[in-house]
JSON list of C-alpha atoms in Angstrom, two decimals:
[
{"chain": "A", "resi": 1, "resn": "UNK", "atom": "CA", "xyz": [9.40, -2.47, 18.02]},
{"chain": "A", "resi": 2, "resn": "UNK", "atom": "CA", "xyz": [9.82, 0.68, 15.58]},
{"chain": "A", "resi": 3, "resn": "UNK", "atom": "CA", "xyz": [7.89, 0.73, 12.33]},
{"chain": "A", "resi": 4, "resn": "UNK", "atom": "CA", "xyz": [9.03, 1.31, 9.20]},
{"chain": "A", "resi": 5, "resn": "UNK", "atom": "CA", "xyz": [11.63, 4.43, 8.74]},
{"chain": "A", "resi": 6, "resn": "UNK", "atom": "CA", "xyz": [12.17, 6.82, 5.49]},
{"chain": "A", "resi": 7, "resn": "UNK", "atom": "CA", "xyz": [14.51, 9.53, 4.54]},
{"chain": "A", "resi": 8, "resn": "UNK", "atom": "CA", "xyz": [14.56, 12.08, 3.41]},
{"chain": "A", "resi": 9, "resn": "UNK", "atom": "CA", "xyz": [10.70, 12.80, 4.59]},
{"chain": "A", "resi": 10, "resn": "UNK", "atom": "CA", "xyz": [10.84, 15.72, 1.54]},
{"chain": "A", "resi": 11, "resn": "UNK", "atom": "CA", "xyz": [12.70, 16.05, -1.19]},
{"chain": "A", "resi": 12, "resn": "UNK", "atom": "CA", "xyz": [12.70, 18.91, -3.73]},
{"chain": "A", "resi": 13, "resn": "UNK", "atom": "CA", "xyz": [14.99, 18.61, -6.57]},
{"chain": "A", "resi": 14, "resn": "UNK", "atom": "CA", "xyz": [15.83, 20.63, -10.32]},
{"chain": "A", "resi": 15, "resn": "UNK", "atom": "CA", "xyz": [14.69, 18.69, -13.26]},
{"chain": "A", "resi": 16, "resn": "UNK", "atom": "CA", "xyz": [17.84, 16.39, -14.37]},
{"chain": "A", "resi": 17, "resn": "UNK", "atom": "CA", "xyz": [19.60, 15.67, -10.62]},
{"chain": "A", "resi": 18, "resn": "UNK", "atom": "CA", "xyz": [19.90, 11.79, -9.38]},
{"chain": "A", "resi": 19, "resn": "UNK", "atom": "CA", "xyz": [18.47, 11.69, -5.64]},
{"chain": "A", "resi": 20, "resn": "UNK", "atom": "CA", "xyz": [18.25, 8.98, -3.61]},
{"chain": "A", "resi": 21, "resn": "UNK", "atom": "CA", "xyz": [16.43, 7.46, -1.06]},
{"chain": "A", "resi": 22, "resn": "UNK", "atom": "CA", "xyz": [16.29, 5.27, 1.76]},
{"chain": "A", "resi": 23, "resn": "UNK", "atom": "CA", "xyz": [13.99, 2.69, 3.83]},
{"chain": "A", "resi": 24, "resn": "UNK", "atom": "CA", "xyz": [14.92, 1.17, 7.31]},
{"chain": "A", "resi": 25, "resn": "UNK", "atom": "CA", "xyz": [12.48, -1.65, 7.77]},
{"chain": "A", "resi": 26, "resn": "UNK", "atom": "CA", "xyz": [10.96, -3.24, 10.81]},
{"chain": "A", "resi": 27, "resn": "UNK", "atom": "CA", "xyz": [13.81, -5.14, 12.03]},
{"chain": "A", "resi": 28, "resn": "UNK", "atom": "CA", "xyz": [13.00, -9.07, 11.69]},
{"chain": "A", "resi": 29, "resn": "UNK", "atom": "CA", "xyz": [11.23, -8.23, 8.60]},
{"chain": "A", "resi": 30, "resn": "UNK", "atom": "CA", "xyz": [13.36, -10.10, 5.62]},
{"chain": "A", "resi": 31, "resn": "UNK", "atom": "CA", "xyz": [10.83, -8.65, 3.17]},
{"chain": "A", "resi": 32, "resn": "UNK", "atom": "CA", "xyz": [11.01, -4.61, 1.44]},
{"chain": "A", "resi": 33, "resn": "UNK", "atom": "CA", "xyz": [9.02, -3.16, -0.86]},
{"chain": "A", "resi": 34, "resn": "UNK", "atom": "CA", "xyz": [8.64, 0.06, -3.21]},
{"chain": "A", "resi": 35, "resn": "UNK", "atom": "CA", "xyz": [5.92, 1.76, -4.32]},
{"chain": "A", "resi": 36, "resn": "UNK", "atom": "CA", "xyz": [4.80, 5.27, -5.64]},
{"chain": "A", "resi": 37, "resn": "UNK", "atom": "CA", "xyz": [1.95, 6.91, -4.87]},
{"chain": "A", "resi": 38, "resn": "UNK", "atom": "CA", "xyz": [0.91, 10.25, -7.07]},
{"chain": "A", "resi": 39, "resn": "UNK", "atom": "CA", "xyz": [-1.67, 12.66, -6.50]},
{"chain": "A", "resi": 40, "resn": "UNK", "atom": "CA", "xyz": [-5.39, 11.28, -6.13]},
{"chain": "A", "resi": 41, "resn": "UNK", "atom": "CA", "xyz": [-4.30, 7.43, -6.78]},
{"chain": "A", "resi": 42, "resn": "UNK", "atom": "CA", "xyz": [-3.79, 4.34, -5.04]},
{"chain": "A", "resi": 43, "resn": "UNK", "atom": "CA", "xyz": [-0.11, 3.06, -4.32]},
{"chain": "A", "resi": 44, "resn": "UNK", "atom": "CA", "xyz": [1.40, 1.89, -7.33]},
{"chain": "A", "resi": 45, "resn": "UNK", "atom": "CA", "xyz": [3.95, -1.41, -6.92]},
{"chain": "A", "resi": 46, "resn": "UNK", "atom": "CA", "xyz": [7.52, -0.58, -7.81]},
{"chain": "A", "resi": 47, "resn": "UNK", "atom": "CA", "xyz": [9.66, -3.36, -6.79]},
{"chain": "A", "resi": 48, "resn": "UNK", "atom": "CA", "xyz": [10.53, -6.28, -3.96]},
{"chain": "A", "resi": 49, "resn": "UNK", "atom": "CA", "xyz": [13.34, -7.62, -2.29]},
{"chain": "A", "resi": 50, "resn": "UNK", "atom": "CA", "xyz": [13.25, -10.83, -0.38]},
{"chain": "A", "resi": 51, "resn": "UNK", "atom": "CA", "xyz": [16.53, -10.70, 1.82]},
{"chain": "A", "resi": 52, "resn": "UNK", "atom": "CA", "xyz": [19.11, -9.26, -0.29]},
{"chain": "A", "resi": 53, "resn": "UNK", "atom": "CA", "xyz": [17.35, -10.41, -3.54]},
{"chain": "A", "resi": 54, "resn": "UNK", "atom": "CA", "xyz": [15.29, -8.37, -5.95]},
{"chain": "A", "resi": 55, "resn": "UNK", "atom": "CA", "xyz": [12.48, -10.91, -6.38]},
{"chain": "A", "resi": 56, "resn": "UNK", "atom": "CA", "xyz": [10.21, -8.88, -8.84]},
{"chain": "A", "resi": 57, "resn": "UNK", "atom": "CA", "xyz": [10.56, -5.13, -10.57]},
{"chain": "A", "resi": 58, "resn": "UNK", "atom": "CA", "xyz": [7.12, -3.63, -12.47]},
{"chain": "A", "resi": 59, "resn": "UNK", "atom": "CA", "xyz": [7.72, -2.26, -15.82]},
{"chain": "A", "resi": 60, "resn": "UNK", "atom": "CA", "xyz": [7.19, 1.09, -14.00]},
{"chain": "A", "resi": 61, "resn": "UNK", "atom": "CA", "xyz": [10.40, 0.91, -13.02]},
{"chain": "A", "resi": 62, "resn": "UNK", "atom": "CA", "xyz": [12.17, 2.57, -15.74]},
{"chain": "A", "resi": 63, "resn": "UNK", "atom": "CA", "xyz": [15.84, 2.55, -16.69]},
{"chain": "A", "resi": 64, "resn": "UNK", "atom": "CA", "xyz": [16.84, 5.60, -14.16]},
{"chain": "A", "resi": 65, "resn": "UNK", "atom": "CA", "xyz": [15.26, 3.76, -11.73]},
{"chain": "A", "resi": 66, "resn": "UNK", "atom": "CA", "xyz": [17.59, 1.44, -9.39]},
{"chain": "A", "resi": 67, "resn": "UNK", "atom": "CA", "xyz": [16.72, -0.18, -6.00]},
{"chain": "A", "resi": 68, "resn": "UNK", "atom": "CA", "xyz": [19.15, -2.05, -3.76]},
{"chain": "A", "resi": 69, "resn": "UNK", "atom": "CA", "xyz": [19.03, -3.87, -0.40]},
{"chain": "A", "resi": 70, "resn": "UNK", "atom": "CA", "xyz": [22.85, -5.01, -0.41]},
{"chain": "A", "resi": 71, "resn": "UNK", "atom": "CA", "xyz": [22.90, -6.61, 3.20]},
{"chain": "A", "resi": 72, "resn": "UNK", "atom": "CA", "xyz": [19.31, -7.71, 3.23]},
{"chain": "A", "resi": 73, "resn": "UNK", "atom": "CA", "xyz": [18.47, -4.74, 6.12]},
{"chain": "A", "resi": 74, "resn": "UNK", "atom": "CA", "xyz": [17.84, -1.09, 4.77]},
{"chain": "A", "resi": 75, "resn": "UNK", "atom": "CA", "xyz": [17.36, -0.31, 1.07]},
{"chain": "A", "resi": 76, "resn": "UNK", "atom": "CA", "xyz": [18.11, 2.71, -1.42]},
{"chain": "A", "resi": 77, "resn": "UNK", "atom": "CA", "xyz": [15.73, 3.61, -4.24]},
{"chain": "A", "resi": 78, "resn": "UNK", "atom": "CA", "xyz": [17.72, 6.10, -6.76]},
{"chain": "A", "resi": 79, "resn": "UNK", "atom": "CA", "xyz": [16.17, 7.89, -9.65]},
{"chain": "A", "resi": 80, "resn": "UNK", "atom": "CA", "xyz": [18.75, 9.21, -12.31]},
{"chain": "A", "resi": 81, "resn": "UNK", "atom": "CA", "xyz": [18.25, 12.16, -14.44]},
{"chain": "A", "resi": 82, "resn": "UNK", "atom": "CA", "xyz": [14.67, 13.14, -12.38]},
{"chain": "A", "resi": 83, "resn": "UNK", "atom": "CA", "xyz": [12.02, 14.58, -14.61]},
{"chain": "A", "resi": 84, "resn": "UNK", "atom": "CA", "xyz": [8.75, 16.40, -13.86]},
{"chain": "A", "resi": 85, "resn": "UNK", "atom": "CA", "xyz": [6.47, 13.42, -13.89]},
{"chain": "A", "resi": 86, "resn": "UNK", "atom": "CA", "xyz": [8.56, 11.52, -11.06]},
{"chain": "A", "resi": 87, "resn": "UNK", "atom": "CA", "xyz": [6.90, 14.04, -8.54]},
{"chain": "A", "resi": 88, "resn": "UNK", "atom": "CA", "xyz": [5.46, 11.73, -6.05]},
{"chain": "A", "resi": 89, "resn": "UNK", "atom": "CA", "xyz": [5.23, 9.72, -2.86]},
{"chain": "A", "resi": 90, "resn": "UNK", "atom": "CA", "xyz": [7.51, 6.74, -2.38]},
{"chain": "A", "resi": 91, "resn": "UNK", "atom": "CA", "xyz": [6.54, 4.36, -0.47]},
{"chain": "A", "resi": 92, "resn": "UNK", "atom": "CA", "xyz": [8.48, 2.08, 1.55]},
{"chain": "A", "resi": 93, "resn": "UNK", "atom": "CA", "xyz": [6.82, -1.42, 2.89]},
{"chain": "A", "resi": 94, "resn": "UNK", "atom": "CA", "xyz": [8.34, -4.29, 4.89]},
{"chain": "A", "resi": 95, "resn": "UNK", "atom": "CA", "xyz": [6.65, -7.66, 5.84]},
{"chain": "A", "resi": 96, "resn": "UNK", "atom": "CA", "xyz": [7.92, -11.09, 7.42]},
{"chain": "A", "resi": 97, "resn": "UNK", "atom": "CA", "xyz": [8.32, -14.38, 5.61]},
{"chain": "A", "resi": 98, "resn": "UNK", "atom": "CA", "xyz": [7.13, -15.68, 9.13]},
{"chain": "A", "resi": 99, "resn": "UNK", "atom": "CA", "xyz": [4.26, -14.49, 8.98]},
{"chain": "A", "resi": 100, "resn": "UNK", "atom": "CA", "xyz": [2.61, -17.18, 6.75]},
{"chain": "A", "resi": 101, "resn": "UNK", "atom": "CA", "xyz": [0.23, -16.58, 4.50]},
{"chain": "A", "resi": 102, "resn": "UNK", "atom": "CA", "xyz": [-1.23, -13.24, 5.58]},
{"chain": "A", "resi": 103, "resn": "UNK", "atom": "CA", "xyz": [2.15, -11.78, 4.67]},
{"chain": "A", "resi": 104, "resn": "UNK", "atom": "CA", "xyz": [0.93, -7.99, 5.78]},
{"chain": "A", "resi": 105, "resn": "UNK", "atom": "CA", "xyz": [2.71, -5.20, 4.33]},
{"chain": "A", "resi": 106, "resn": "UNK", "atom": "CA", "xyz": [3.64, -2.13, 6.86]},
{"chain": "A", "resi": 107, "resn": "UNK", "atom": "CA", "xyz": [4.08, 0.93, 5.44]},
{"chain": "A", "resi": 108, "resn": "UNK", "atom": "CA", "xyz": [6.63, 3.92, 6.25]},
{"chain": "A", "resi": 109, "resn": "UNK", "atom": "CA", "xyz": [5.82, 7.37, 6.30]},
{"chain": "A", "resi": 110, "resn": "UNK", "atom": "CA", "xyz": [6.87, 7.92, 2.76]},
{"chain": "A", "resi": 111, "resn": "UNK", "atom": "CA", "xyz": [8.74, 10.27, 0.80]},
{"chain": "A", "resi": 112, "resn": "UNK", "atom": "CA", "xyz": [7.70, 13.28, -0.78]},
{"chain": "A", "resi": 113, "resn": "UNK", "atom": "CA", "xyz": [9.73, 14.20, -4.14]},
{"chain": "A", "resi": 114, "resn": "UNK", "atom": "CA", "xyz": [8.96, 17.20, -6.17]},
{"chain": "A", "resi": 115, "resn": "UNK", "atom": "CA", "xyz": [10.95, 17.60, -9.31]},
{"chain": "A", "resi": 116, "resn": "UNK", "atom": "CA", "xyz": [10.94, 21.11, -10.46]},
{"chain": "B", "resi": 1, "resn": "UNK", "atom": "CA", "xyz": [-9.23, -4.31, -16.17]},
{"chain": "B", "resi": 2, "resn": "UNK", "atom": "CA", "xyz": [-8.57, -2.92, -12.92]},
{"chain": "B", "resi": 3, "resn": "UNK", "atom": "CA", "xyz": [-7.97, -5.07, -10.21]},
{"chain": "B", "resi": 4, "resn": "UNK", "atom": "CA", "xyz": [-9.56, -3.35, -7.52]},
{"chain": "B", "resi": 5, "resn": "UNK", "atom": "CA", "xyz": [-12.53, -1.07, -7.78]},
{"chain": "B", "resi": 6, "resn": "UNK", "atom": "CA", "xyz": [-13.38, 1.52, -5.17]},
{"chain": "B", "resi": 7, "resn": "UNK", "atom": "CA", "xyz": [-16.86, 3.40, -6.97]},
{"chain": "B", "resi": 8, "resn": "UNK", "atom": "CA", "xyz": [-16.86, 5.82, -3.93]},
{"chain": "B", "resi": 9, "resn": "UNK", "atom": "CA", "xyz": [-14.49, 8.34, -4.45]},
{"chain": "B", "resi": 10, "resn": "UNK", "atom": "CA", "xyz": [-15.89, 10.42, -1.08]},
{"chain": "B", "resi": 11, "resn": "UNK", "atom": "CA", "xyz": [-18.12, 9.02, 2.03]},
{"chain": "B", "resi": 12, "resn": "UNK", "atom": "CA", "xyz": [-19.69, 11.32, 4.66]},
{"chain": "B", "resi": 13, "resn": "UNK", "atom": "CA", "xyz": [-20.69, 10.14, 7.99]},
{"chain": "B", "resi": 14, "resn": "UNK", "atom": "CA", "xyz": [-21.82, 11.77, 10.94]},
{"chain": "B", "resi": 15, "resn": "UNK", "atom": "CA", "xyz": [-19.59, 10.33, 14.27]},
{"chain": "B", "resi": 16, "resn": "UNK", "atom": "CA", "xyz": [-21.17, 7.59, 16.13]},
{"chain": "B", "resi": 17, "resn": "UNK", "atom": "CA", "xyz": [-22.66, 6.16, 13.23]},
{"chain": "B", "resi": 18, "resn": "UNK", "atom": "CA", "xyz": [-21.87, 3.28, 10.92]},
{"chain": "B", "resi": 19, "resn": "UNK", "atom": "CA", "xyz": [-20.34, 3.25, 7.57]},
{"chain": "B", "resi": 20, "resn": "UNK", "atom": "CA", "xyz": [-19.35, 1.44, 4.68]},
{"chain": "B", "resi": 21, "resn": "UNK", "atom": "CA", "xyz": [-16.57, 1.04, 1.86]},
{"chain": "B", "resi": 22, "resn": "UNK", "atom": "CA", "xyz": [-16.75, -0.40, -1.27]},
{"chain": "B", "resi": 23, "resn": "UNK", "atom": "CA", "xyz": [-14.35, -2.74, -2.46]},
{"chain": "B", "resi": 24, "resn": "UNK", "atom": "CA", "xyz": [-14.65, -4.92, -5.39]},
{"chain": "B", "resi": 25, "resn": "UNK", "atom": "CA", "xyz": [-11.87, -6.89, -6.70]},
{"chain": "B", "resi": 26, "resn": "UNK", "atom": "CA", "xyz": [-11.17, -9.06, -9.94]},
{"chain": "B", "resi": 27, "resn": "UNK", "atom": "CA", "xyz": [-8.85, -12.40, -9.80]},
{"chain": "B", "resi": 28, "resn": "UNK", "atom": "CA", "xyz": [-8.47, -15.93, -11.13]},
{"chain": "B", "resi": 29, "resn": "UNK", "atom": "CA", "xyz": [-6.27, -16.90, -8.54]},
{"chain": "B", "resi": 30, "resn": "UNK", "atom": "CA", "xyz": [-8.13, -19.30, -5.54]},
{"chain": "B", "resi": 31, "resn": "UNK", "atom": "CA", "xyz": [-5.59, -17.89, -3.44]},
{"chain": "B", "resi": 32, "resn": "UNK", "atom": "CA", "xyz": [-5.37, -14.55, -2.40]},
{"chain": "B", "resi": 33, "resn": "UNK", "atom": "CA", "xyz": [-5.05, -11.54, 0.42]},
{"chain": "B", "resi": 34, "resn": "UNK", "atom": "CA", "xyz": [-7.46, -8.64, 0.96]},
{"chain": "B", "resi": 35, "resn": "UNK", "atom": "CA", "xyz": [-6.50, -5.99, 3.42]},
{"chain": "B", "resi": 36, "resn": "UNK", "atom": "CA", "xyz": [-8.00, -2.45, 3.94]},
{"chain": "B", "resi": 37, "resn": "UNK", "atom": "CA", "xyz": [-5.44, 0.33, 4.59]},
{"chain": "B", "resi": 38, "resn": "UNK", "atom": "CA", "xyz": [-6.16, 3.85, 5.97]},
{"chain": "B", "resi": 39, "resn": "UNK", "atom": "CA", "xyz": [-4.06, 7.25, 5.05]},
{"chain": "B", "resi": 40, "resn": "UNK", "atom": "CA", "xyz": [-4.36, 10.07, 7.18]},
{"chain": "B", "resi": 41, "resn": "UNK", "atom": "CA", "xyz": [-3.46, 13.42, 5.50]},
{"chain": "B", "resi": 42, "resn": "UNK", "atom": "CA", "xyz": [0.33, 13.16, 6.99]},
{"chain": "B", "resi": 43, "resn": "UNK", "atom": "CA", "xyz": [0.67, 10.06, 4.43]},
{"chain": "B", "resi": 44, "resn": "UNK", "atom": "CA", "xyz": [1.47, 6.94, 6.35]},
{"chain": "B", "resi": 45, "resn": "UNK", "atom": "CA", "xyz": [-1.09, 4.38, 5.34]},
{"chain": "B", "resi": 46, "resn": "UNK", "atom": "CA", "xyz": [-1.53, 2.01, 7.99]},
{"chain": "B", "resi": 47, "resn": "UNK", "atom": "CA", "xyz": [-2.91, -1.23, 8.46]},
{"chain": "B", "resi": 48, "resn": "UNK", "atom": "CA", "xyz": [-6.65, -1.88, 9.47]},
{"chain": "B", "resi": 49, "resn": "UNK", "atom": "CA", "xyz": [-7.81, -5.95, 8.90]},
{"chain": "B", "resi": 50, "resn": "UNK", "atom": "CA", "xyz": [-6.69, -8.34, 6.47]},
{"chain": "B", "resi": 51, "resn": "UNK", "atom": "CA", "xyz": [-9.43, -11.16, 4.92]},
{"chain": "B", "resi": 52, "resn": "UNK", "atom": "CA", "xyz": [-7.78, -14.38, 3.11]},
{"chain": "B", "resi": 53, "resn": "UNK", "atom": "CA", "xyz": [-9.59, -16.17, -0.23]},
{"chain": "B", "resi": 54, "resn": "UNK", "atom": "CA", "xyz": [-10.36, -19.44, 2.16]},
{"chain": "B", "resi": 55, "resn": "UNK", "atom": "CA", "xyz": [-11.25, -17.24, 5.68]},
{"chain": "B", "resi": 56, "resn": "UNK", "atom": "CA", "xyz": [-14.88, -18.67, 6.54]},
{"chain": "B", "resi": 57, "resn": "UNK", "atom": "CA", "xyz": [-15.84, -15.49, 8.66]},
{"chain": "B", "resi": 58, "resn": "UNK", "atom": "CA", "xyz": [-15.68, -12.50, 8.10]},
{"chain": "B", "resi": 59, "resn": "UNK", "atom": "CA", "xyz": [-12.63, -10.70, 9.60]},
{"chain": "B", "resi": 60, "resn": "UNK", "atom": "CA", "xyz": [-12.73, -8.08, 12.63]},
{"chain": "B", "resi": 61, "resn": "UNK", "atom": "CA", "xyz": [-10.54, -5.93, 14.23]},
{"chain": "B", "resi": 62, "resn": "UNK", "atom": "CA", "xyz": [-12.36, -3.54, 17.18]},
{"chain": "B", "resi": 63, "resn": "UNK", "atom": "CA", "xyz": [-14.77, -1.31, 15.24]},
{"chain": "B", "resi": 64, "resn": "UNK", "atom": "CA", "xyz": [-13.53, -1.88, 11.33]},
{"chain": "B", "resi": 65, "resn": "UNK", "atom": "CA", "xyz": [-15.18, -5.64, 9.95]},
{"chain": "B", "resi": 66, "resn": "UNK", "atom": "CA", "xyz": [-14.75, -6.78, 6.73]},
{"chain": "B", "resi": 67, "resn": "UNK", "atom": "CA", "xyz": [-18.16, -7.86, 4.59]},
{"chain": "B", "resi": 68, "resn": "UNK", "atom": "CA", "xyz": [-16.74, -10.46, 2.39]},
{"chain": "B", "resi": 69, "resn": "UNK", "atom": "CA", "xyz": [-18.96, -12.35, -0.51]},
{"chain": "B", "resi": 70, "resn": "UNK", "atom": "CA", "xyz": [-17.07, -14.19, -2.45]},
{"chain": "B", "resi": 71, "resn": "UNK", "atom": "CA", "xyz": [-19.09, -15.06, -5.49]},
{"chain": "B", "resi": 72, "resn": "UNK", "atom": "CA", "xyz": [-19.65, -11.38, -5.88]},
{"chain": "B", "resi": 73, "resn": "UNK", "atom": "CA", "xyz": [-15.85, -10.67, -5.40]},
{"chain": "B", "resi": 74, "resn": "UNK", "atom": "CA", "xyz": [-16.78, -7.55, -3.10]},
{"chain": "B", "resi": 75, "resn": "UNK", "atom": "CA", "xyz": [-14.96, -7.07, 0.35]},
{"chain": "B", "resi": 76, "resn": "UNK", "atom": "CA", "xyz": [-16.33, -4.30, 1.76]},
{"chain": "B", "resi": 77, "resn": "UNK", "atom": "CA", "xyz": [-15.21, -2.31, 4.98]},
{"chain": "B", "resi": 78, "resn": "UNK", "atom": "CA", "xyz": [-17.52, -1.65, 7.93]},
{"chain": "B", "resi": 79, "resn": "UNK", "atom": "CA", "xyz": [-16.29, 1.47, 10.52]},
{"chain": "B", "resi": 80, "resn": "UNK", "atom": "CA", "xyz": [-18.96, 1.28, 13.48]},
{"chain": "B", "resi": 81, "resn": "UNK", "atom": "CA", "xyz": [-19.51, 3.94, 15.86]},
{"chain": "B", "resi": 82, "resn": "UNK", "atom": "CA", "xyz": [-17.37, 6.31, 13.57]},
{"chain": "B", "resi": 83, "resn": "UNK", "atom": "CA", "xyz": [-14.86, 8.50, 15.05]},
{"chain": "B", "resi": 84, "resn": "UNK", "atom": "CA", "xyz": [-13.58, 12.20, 14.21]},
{"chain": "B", "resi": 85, "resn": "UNK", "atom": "CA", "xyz": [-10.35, 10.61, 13.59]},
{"chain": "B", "resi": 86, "resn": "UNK", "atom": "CA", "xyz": [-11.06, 8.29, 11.08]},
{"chain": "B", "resi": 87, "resn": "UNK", "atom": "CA", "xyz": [-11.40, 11.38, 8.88]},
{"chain": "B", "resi": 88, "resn": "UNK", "atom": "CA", "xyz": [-8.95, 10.08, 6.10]},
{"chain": "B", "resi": 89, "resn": "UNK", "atom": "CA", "xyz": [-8.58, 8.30, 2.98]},
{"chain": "B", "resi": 90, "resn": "UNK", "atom": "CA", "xyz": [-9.17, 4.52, 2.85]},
{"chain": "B", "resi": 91, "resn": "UNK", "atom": "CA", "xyz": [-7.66, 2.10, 0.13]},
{"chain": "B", "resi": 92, "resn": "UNK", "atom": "CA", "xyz": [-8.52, -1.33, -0.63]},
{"chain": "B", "resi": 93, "resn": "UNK", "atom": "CA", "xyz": [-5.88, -3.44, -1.68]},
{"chain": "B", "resi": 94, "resn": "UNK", "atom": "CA", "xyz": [-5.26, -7.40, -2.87]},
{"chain": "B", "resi": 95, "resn": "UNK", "atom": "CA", "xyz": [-2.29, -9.51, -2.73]},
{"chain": "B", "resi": 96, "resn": "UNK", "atom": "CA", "xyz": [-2.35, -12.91, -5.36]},
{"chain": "B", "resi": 97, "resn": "UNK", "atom": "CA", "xyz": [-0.59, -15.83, -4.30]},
{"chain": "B", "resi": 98, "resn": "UNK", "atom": "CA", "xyz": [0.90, -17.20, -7.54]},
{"chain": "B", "resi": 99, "resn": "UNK", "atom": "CA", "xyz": [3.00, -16.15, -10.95]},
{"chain": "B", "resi": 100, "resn": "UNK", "atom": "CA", "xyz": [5.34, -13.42, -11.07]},
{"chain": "B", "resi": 101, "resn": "UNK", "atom": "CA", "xyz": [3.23, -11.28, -9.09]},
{"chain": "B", "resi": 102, "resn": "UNK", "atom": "CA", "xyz": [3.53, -12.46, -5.75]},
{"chain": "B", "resi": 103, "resn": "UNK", "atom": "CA", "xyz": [5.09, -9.99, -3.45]},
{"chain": "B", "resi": 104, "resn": "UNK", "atom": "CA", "xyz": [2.96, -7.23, -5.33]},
{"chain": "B", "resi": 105, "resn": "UNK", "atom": "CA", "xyz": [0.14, -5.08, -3.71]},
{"chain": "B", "resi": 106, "resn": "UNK", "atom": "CA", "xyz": [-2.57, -4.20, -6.15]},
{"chain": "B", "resi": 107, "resn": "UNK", "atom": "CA", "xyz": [-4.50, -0.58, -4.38]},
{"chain": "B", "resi": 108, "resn": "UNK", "atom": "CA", "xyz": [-7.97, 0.31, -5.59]},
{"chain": "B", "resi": 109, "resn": "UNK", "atom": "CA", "xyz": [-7.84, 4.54, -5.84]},
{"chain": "B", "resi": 110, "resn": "UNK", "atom": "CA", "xyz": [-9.21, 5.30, -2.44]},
{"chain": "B", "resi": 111, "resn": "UNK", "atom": "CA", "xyz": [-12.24, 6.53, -0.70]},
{"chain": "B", "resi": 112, "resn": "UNK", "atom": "CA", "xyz": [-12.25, 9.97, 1.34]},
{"chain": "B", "resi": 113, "resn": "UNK", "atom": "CA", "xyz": [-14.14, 9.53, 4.78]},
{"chain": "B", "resi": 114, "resn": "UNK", "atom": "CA", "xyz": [-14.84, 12.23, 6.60]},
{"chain": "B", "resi": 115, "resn": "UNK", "atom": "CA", "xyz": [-16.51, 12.16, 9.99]},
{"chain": "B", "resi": 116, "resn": "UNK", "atom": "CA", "xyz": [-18.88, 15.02, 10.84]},
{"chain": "B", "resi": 117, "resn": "UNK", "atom": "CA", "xyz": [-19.33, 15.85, 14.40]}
]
C-alpha cells in the first residue's frame, strides 16, 4: 500500500512561467486534496475533489490557479503567470469515502516551489 | 477568529519524559474531526490520532493520547516517554461536518518539539 506521491519534489521557477504539478494518491482513495503551506504557518486549504469532481475551491485559489483530477485517480495543480508570493509548499492529501466519518487525510511529501 | 489556536509556538522536553500540546479550537458545528499531525523537517506531515465531537474517551494511539474537554473546546496532545525522533513540528487541525466546508482541513500554526537527550 504506497502513500501519497508528488512531483516534482522541487521546483524553482522565473517570476511569470506556468508550472505544474502533480499528486498520485493512495490508490482506493476517491478523495484529493490541495493545500499550501508557507514558511512558519499551518497548511492552508486550497481545493477538493471527490472522484473526478471539484467539490469545494477556497477563495485562495486565485484566477491562475487551476486544479484537475480528470479520471478521478491522479491530479494536476497549475499556477499561471507565477509571482513571488506563490513560493511555497503544496500539499497533496487523499482520504477514502469508506472510511466513515473519521475521513483522515494522508498527506504526500509535498512540493517545494520557489518563484524567483 | 481563528479556528484553531496553538499558544505554544516551541516545546522543549528532555527524552523519556512526558509532554504536552496545546490545541484549542472554535466551532458551532456538533459535528466535527480533530486530528494531530506531525512534520518532520523533510516536510511530510503525517498522521498521529484522530478524536471525533461525540468520542466518549479520549483517543490513543501507542505513546501520543489526546486530552479532550469539550466544554473548554481544547484537545490537547500527550507524547509519553518522548523520543529523539519526535523532534519536529506538530499541527493541530479540525475537520467540520456541515456547509460548504466539508472536505476542508482547518491547521492551527504549529508547535516545534524538540527532544533533548
Amino acid at each position: 500500500d504506497t502513500g501519497v506521491s508528488q512531483n516534482p519534489r522541487h521546483k524553482i521557477t522565473k517570476r511569470g512561467q506556468n508550472v505544474t504539478f502533480r499528486c498520485d494518491p493512495i490508490s482506493e482513495h476517491n478523495r484529493l486534496y490541495w493545500y499550501r503551506q508557507t514558511l512558519g504557518q499551518g497548511p492552508e486549504f486550497l481545493t477538493y475533489f471527490q472522484n473526478e469532481a471539484q467539490l469545494e475551491k477556497s477563495r485562495l485559489l486565485s484566477d491562475r490557479f487551476s486544479a484537475e483530477r480528470p479520471k478521478g485517480s491522479f491530479s494536476t495543480l497549475e499556477i499561471q503567470r507565477t509571482e513571488q508570493g506563490d513560493s511555497a509548499m503544496y500539499l497533496c492529501a487523499s482520504s477514502s469515502i469508506d472510511s466513515g466519518i473519521t475521513d483522515t487525510q494522508y498527506f504526500g511529501p509535498g512540493t517545494r516551489l520557489t518563484v524567483l | 477568529a481563528q479556528k484553531i489556536t496553538q499558544t505554544q509556538p516551541g516545546m522543549f522536553v528532555q527524552e523519556k519524559e512526558a509532554v504536552t500540546l496545546d490545541c484549542t479550537y472554535d466551532t458551532s458545528d456538533p459535528s466535527y474531526g480533530l486530528f494531530w499531525y506531525k512534520q518532520p523537517s523533510s516536510g511530510e506531515m503525517i498522521f498521529l490520532i484522530y478524536q471525533g465531537s461525540y468520542d466518549q474517551q479520549n483517543a490513543t494511539e501507542g505513546r501520543y493520547s489526546l486530552n479532550f474537554q469539550k466544554a473548554r473546546k481544547s484537545a490537547n496532545l500527550v507524547i509519553s516517554a518522548s523520543q529523539l525522533g519526535d523532534s519536529a513540528m506538530y499541527f493541530c487541525a479540525m475537520r467540520e461536518s456541515r456547509g460548504s466546508t466539508l472536505g476542508r482541513l482547518y491547521f492551527g500554526r504549529g508547535t516545534q518539539l524538540t527532544v533533548w537527550p
